[in-house]
């Protein structure tokens, strides 16, 4: 690490390298996507999603770059008994298994129930409280269902629910 330009911290070279790499990937992707027809919100064309995703990638890469250069980088001490070596691999495996189960449960349970279940599993692994976990799962699952089915007219499995 080297000193930041404002003298208030240290610059993280790895974050700067990652940010520059992501900026390059996002820039190239955005350039290539803009060569395709874009469309609009009501009738998106081929380049619509790639432009949105590359724009998001560029924005997040810029945030990372700014934080790497001007943010303070104090090494955080890991919480006792919660290091990645001890629990991280187990949590990662549980998240991957929950997504595999999601693939098999999507048709029989339906989109809303299966999606809410996966959100609950992942949020609980992140140690979110039960109230916020259930609220987040219901809002995300029901909200995305109605957005996709009602607004975008896309088919999703209803499963056990009547709608």
mmCIF file with all atom_site columns, N, CA and C in Angstrom, residues 26 29-30 33-34 38 40-41 44-60:
data_model
loop_
_atom_site.group_PDB
_atom_site.id
_atom_site.type_symbol
_atom_site.label_atom_id
_atom_site.label_alt_id
_atom_site.label_comp_id
_atom_site.label_asym_id
_atom_site.label_entity_id
_atom_site.label_seq_id
_atom_site.pdbx_PDB_ins_code
_atom_site.Cartn_x
_atom_site.Cartn_y
_atom_site.Cartn_z
_atom_site.occupancy
_atom_site.B_iso_or_equiv
_atom_site.pdbx_formal_charge
_atom_site.auth_seq_id
_atom_site.auth_comp_id
_atom_site.auth_asym_id
_atom_site.auth_atom_id
_atom_site.pdbx_PDB_model_num
ATOM 1  N N  . UNK A 1 26 ? -16.134 -3.070 -18.493 1.00 0.00 ? 26 UNK A N  1
ATOM 2  C CA . UNK A 1 26 ? -17.396 -2.345 -18.639 1.00 0.00 ? 26 UNK A CA 1
ATOM 3  C C  . UNK A 1 26 ? -17.393 -1.410 -19.829 1.00 0.00 ? 26 UNK A C  1
ATOM 4  N N  . UNK A 1 29 ? -17.560 -3.553 -23.025 1.00 0.00 ? 29 UNK A N  1
ATOM 5  C CA . UNK A 1 29 ? -18.908 -4.097 -23.133 1.00 0.00 ? 29 UNK A CA 1
ATOM 6  C C  . UNK A 1 29 ? -19.923 -3.038 -23.540 1.00 0.00 ? 29 UNK A C  1
ATOM 7  N N  . UNK A 1 30 ? -19.807 -1.846 -22.951 1.00 0.00 ? 30 UNK A N  1
ATOM 8  C CA . UNK A 1 30 ? -20.730 -0.761 -23.288 1.00 0.00 ? 30 UNK A CA 1
ATOM 9  C C  . UNK A 1 30 ? -20.545 -0.323 -24.739 1.00 0.00 ? 30 UNK A C  1
ATOM 10 N N  . UNK A 1 33 ? -22.060 -3.018 -26.911 1.00 0.00 ? 33 UNK A N  1
ATOM 11 C CA . UNK A 1 33 ? -23.523 -3.055 -26.779 1.00 0.00 ? 33 UNK A CA 1
ATOM 12 C C  . UNK A 1 33 ? -24.173 -1.901 -27.518 1.00 0.00 ? 33 UNK A C  1
ATOM 13 N N  . UNK A 1 34 ? -23.515 -0.747 -27.514 1.00 0.00 ? 34 UNK A N  1
ATOM 14 C CA . UNK A 1 34 ? -24.097 0.418  -28.180 1.00 0.00 ? 34 UNK A CA 1
ATOM 15 C C  . UNK A 1 34 ? -24.057 0.303  -29.705 1.00 0.00 ? 34 UNK A C  1
ATOM 16 N N  . UNK A 1 38 ? -30.873 -0.313 -29.347 1.00 0.00 ? 38 UNK A N  1
ATOM 17 C CA . UNK A 1 38 ? -31.126 -0.155 -27.923 1.00 0.00 ? 38 UNK A CA 1
ATOM 18 C C  . UNK A 1 38 ? -32.600 -0.324 -27.549 1.00 0.00 ? 38 UNK A C  1
ATOM 19 N N  . UNK A 1 40 ? -36.318 1.037  -26.102 1.00 0.00 ? 40 UNK A N  1
ATOM 20 C CA . UNK A 1 40 ? -36.657 1.892  -24.969 1.00 0.00 ? 40 UNK A CA 1
ATOM 21 C C  . UNK A 1 40 ? -37.250 1.032  -23.859 1.00 0.00 ? 40 UNK A C  1
ATOM 22 N N  . UNK A 1 41 ? -37.765 1.667  -22.797 1.00 0.00 ? 41 UNK A N  1
ATOM 23 C CA . UNK A 1 41 ? -38.287 0.920  -21.660 1.00 0.00 ? 41 UNK A CA 1
ATOM 24 C C  . UNK A 1 41 ? -39.492 0.046  -22.013 1.00 0.00 ? 41 UNK A C  1
ATOM 25 N N  . UNK A 1 44 ? -37.744 -2.875 -25.154 1.00 0.00 ? 44 UNK A N  1
ATOM 26 C CA . UNK A 1 44 ? -36.285 -2.992 -25.171 1.00 0.00 ? 44 UNK A CA 1
ATOM 27 C C  . UNK A 1 44 ? -35.820 -3.874 -26.313 1.00 0.00 ? 44 UNK A C  1
ATOM 28 N N  . UNK A 1 45 ? -34.690 -3.477 -26.879 1.00 0.00 ? 45 UNK A N  1
ATOM 29 C CA . UNK A 1 45 ? -34.131 -4.240 -27.988 1.00 0.00 ? 45 UNK A CA 1
ATOM 30 C C  . UNK A 1 45 ? -32.891 -4.989 -27.506 1.00 0.00 ? 45 UNK A C  1
ATOM 31 N N  . UNK A 1 46 ? -32.102 -5.476 -28.410 1.00 0.00 ? 46 UNK A N  1
ATOM 32 C CA . UNK A 1 46 ? -30.979 -6.350 -28.124 1.00 0.00 ? 46 UNK A CA 1
ATOM 33 C C  . UNK A 1 46 ? -29.979 -5.759 -27.141 1.00 0.00 ? 46 UNK A C  1
ATOM 34 N N  . UNK A 1 47 ? -29.671 -4.487 -27.223 1.00 0.00 ? 47 UNK A N  1
ATOM 35 C CA . UNK A 1 47 ? -28.617 -3.889 -26.414 1.00 0.00 ? 47 UNK A CA 1
ATOM 36 C C  . UNK A 1 47 ? -29.103 -3.370 -25.069 1.00 0.00 ? 47 UNK A C  1
ATOM 37 N N  . UNK A 1 48 ? -30.381 -3.433 -24.799 1.00 0.00 ? 48 UNK A N  1
ATOM 38 C CA . UNK A 1 48 ? -30.927 -2.790 -23.599 1.00 0.00 ? 48 UNK A CA 1
ATOM 39 C C  . UNK A 1 48 ? -30.294 -3.325 -22.308 1.00 0.00 ? 48 UNK A C  1
ATOM 40 N N  . UNK A 1 49 ? -30.365 -4.622 -22.071 1.00 0.00 ? 49 UNK A N  1
ATOM 41 C CA . UNK A 1 49 ? -29.804 -5.193 -20.838 1.00 0.00 ? 49 UNK A CA 1
ATOM 42 C C  . UNK A 1 49 ? -28.282 -5.092 -20.782 1.00 0.00 ? 49 UNK A C  1
ATOM 43 N N  . UNK A 1 50 ? -27.553 -5.365 -21.877 1.00 0.00 ? 50 UNK A N  1
ATOM 44 C CA . UNK A 1 50 ? -26.105 -5.187 -21.792 1.00 0.00 ? 50 UNK A CA 1
ATOM 45 C C  . UNK A 1 50 ? -25.695 -3.749 -21.452 1.00 0.00 ? 50 UNK A C  1
ATOM 46 N N  . UNK A 1 51 ? -26.424 -2.768 -21.975 1.00 0.00 ? 51 UNK A N  1
ATOM 47 C CA . UNK A 1 51 ? -26.109 -1.371 -21.656 1.00 0.00 ? 51 UNK A CA 1
ATOM 48 C C  . UNK A 1 51 ? -26.362 -1.106 -20.174 1.00 0.00 ? 51 UNK A C  1
ATOM 49 N N  . UNK A 1 52 ? -27.485 -1.591 -19.651 1.00 0.00 ? 52 UNK A N  1
ATOM 50 C CA . UNK A 1 52 ? -27.769 -1.414 -18.224 1.00 0.00 ? 52 UNK A CA 1
ATOM 51 C C  . UNK A 1 52 ? -26.710 -2.089 -17.356 1.00 0.00 ? 52 UNK A C  1
ATOM 52 N N  . UNK A 1 53 ? -26.364 -3.316 -17.689 1.00 0.00 ? 53 UNK A N  1
ATOM 53 C CA . UNK A 1 53 ? -25.395 -4.049 -16.881 1.00 0.00 ? 53 UNK A CA 1
ATOM 54 C C  . UNK A 1 53 ? -23.992 -3.450 -16.968 1.00 0.00 ? 53 UNK A C  1
ATOM 55 N N  . UNK A 1 54 ? -23.596 -3.028 -18.145 1.00 0.00 ? 54 UNK A N  1
ATOM 56 C CA . UNK A 1 54 ? -22.275 -2.398 -18.286 1.00 0.00 ? 54 UNK A CA 1
ATOM 57 C C  . UNK A 1 54 ? -22.251 -1.045 -17.575 1.00 0.00 ? 54 UNK A C  1
ATOM 58 N N  . UNK A 1 55 ? -23.363 -0.318 -17.625 1.00 0.00 ? 55 UNK A N  1
ATOM 59 C CA . UNK A 1 55 ? -23.449 0.937  -16.885 1.00 0.00 ? 55 UNK A CA 1
ATOM 60 C C  . UNK A 1 55 ? -23.322 0.705  -15.391 1.00 0.00 ? 55 UNK A C  1
ATOM 61 N N  . UNK A 1 56 ? -23.968 -0.335 -14.890 1.00 0.00 ? 56 UNK A N  1
ATOM 62 C CA . UNK A 1 56 ? -23.859 -0.685 -13.477 1.00 0.00 ? 56 UNK A CA 1
ATOM 63 C C  . UNK A 1 56 ? -22.430 -1.095 -13.128 1.00 0.00 ? 56 UNK A C  1
ATOM 64 N N  . UNK A 1 57 ? -21.821 -1.894 -13.978 1.00 0.00 ? 57 UNK A N  1
ATOM 65 C CA . UNK A 1 57 ? -20.439 -2.315 -13.754 1.00 0.00 ? 57 UNK A CA 1
ATOM 66 C C  . UNK A 1 57 ? -19.498 -1.106 -13.720 1.00 0.00 ? 57 UNK A C  1
ATOM 67 N N  . UNK A 1 58 ? -19.674 -0.184 -14.645 1.00 0.00 ? 58 UNK A N  1
ATOM 68 C CA . UNK A 1 58 ? -18.833 1.016  -14.669 1.00 0.00 ? 58 UNK A CA 1
ATOM 69 C C  . UNK A 1 58 ? -19.034 1.861  -13.411 1.00 0.00 ? 58 UNK A C  1
ATOM 70 N N  . UNK A 1 59 ? -20.270 1.996  -12.982 1.00 0.00 ? 59 UNK A N  1
ATOM 71 C CA . UNK A 1 59 ? -20.561 2.779  -11.776 1.00 0.00 ? 59 UNK A CA 1
ATOM 72 C C  . UNK A 1 59 ? -19.915 2.149  -10.550 1.00 0.00 ? 59 UNK A C  1
ATOM 73 N N  . UNK A 1 60 ? -20.080 0.846  -10.382 1.00 0.00 ? 60 UNK A N  1
ATOM 74 C CA . UNK A 1 60 ? -19.490 0.177  -9.223  1.00 0.00 ? 60 UNK A CA 1
ATOM 75 C C  . UNK A 1 60 ? -17.962 0.183  -9.280  1.00 0.00 ? 60 UNK A C  1
#
